């Protein structure tokens, strides 16, 4: 049973289409797994549609319809959805599948932790799939911004709370050490809006590498 949900304001912003891509990805994936939040988003969209119907139509400039058609014709076709990477395909909700193609592979991101970086088209966020091996802990770290973690399979414990499939963990500021459940690997979606800072002697040595990876992922 899903116990940790997204805040209502994020669902509202998602329903109105005002979230940046990284956060929209998190909400769409959570909503695909959570019936309660899915109903809330559907209700919010219905309210928005009703409000739009009550707005007085505005005049548009001459030729606007023809210009819109030309732009649609000039736009490149949407790429076909590629199969997701390896065994992770079975746990990916539909909104995530287009971000993971058949060439993607898990890459080591720590002791007992692997990662598949997800490429976002726009916005300030960085996104990745993480696999934490059963019973292993991520390196202790803190965040310069916010981290949104959606559990897709397995589960983990962090700061006294347990998170299972469909749960959202919002982390900011103070250091923490998520630990995967002992009986199953934990696979999750992680979206951050600021660099992760490892703590401890070894962590401080690795931070320059993490900053380099973040800049490369952002295309800088």
XYZ file of C-alpha atoms in Angstrom:
220
model
C 0.000 0.000 0.000
C 1.332 3.419 -0.975
C 1.868 5.538 2.145
C 3.967 8.476 0.903
C 2.361 10.718 -1.720
C 3.210 13.897 -3.569
C 2.046 17.253 -2.153
C -1.218 18.567 -3.578
C 0.402 21.655 -5.102
C 2.565 19.432 -7.338
C -0.522 17.541 -8.525
C -2.233 20.864 -9.288
C 0.779 22.144 -11.245
C 1.002 18.849 -13.129
C -2.701 19.005 -14.044
C -2.228 22.528 -15.396
C 0.932 21.604 -17.312
C 3.129 24.092 -15.463
C 5.775 21.751 -14.036
C 9.278 21.505 -15.543
C 10.008 18.219 -17.301
C 11.892 16.549 -14.446
C 9.111 17.089 -11.911
C 6.422 16.265 -14.443
C 8.208 12.925 -14.974
C 8.056 12.186 -11.232
C 4.369 13.076 -10.955
C 3.367 11.152 -14.086
C 5.213 8.030 -12.915
C 3.762 8.244 -9.388
C 0.246 8.825 -10.718
C 0.633 5.752 -12.942
C 1.261 3.694 -9.789
C -1.037 5.434 -7.294
C -4.800 5.187 -7.807
C -5.539 7.869 -5.171
C -3.315 10.519 -6.760
C -4.509 9.495 -10.221
C -8.096 10.250 -9.188
C -7.015 13.603 -7.767
C -5.283 14.572 -11.017
C -8.315 13.475 -13.068
C -10.575 15.601 -10.836
C -8.256 18.586 -11.134
C -8.175 18.231 -14.923
C -11.982 18.054 -14.997
C -12.216 21.259 -12.951
C -9.754 22.959 -15.283
C -11.715 21.860 -18.339
C -14.940 23.200 -16.813
C -13.295 26.549 -16.106
C -11.999 26.783 -19.674
C -15.458 26.112 -21.054
C -16.761 29.079 -19.097
C -14.203 31.511 -20.517
C -15.435 33.859 -23.221
C -13.803 32.920 -26.560
C -11.162 35.386 -27.704
C -10.660 36.580 -31.248
C -7.559 35.226 -32.999
C -5.533 36.916 -35.675
C -6.125 36.209 -39.338
C -4.164 33.195 -40.588
C -3.491 31.787 -37.094
C -5.047 28.434 -37.954
C -2.984 28.087 -41.162
C 0.225 28.994 -39.287
C -0.516 26.348 -36.660
C -1.020 23.727 -39.367
C 2.289 24.653 -41.019
C 4.138 24.271 -37.716
C 2.624 20.847 -37.203
C 3.694 19.794 -40.689
C 7.234 21.106 -40.143
C 7.666 19.458 -36.735
C 9.798 16.282 -36.767
C 7.857 13.080 -36.147
C 7.868 11.777 -32.589
C 10.345 8.909 -32.151
C 8.931 5.446 -31.721
C 9.038 4.210 -28.166
C 12.104 2.013 -27.733
C 12.176 -1.010 -25.474
C 13.431 -0.308 -21.991
C 16.791 -1.469 -20.694
C 17.147 -5.108 -19.712
C 15.200 -6.421 -16.747
C 14.238 -2.942 -15.541
C 11.522 -2.803 -18.229
C 9.165 -4.827 -16.076
C 9.067 -2.207 -13.308
C 8.940 0.971 -15.403
C 5.570 2.732 -15.436
C 4.534 3.846 -18.913
C 5.597 7.543 -18.549
C 9.230 6.492 -17.974
C 9.641 4.040 -20.824
C 10.402 6.629 -23.497
C 13.373 7.848 -21.462
C 15.142 4.470 -21.441
C 16.227 2.871 -24.723
C 17.594 -0.572 -25.476
C 21.224 0.618 -25.372
C 21.029 1.798 -21.760
C 23.042 -0.181 -19.227
C 23.424 -0.051 -15.474
C 26.666 1.688 -14.477
C 28.306 1.547 -11.087
C 27.546 4.609 -8.965
C 28.886 3.454 -5.599
C 29.261 0.364 -3.463
C 26.229 -1.770 -4.278
C 24.580 1.045 -6.237
C 24.087 1.266 -10.016
C 22.602 3.984 -12.194
C 21.038 4.639 -15.581
C 21.111 8.367 -16.381
C 17.948 9.691 -18.025
C 18.231 12.532 -20.504
C 15.801 15.406 -20.041
C 15.088 17.776 -22.904
C 14.773 20.879 -20.745
C 14.692 22.278 -17.230
C 17.114 22.459 -14.310
C 16.703 18.896 -13.051
C 18.799 15.756 -13.392
C 17.121 12.350 -13.462
C 18.301 8.775 -13.164
C 17.202 5.263 -12.337
C 19.000 3.820 -9.332
C 19.406 0.184 -8.318
C 20.496 -0.389 -4.729
C 21.470 -3.962 -4.054
C 19.499 -5.787 -1.358
C 20.649 -4.842 2.127
C 23.139 -2.248 0.889
C 23.224 1.399 1.881
C 23.835 4.365 -0.343
C 26.742 6.577 0.616
C 25.763 9.115 3.257
C 25.022 12.391 1.508
C 23.164 15.657 1.678
C 21.453 17.817 -0.927
C 22.020 21.396 -2.019
C 18.487 21.319 -3.439
C 15.557 18.891 -3.396
C 15.599 15.205 -4.259
C 12.425 13.429 -5.400
C 12.715 9.628 -5.196
C 9.982 7.311 -6.478
C 10.284 3.623 -5.577
C 9.568 1.355 -8.546
C 10.496 -2.035 -7.037
C 11.726 -3.282 -3.693
C 12.003 -0.693 -0.969
C 14.320 1.235 1.337
C 14.415 2.757 4.797
C 15.557 6.322 5.377
C 15.533 8.330 8.605
C 13.113 5.920 10.293
C 10.557 5.747 7.453
C 10.051 2.888 5.027
C 9.321 3.429 1.330
C 7.895 0.742 -0.953
C 6.701 0.597 -4.576
C 4.876 3.792 -5.558
C 6.045 5.751 -2.517
C 7.650 9.167 -2.893
C 10.536 10.297 -0.689
C 11.286 14.034 -0.628
C 14.746 14.819 0.726
C 16.454 18.147 1.286
C 19.318 19.519 3.307
C 20.350 17.220 6.176
C 22.477 14.200 5.363
C 20.837 10.811 5.074
C 21.674 7.192 4.227
C 18.952 5.201 2.422
C 19.244 1.444 3.023
C 17.638 -1.080 0.652
C 15.414 -3.834 2.049
C 17.385 -7.004 2.837
C 15.361 -9.348 0.617
C 15.201 -7.501 -2.732
C 17.096 -4.970 -4.828
C 15.537 -1.508 -4.721
C 14.942 0.229 -8.061
C 13.843 3.837 -7.994
C 13.595 7.027 -10.013
C 15.595 9.933 -8.566
C 15.213 13.538 -9.724
C 17.311 16.315 -8.197
C 17.432 20.073 -8.714
C 20.861 20.559 -7.166
C 24.108 18.638 -6.709
C 24.363 15.723 -4.280
C 27.155 16.264 -1.754
C 28.763 13.152 -0.267
C 29.881 13.469 3.341
C 32.742 11.775 5.153
C 36.402 11.527 4.147
C 35.901 9.269 1.110
C 32.793 11.138 0.027
C 34.624 14.444 -0.087
C 37.191 12.909 -2.426
C 34.438 11.766 -4.791
C 32.488 15.042 -4.889
C 34.562 16.599 -7.735
C 33.751 13.532 -9.865
C 30.046 13.875 -9.083
C 30.135 17.538 -10.096
C 31.874 16.598 -13.357
C 29.200 13.971 -14.110
C 26.436 16.462 -13.369
C 27.929 19.031 -15.735
C 28.363 16.406 -18.456
C 24.760 15.232 -18.026
C 23.622 18.843 -18.378
C 25.648 19.236 -21.572
C 27.997 21.864 -20.087
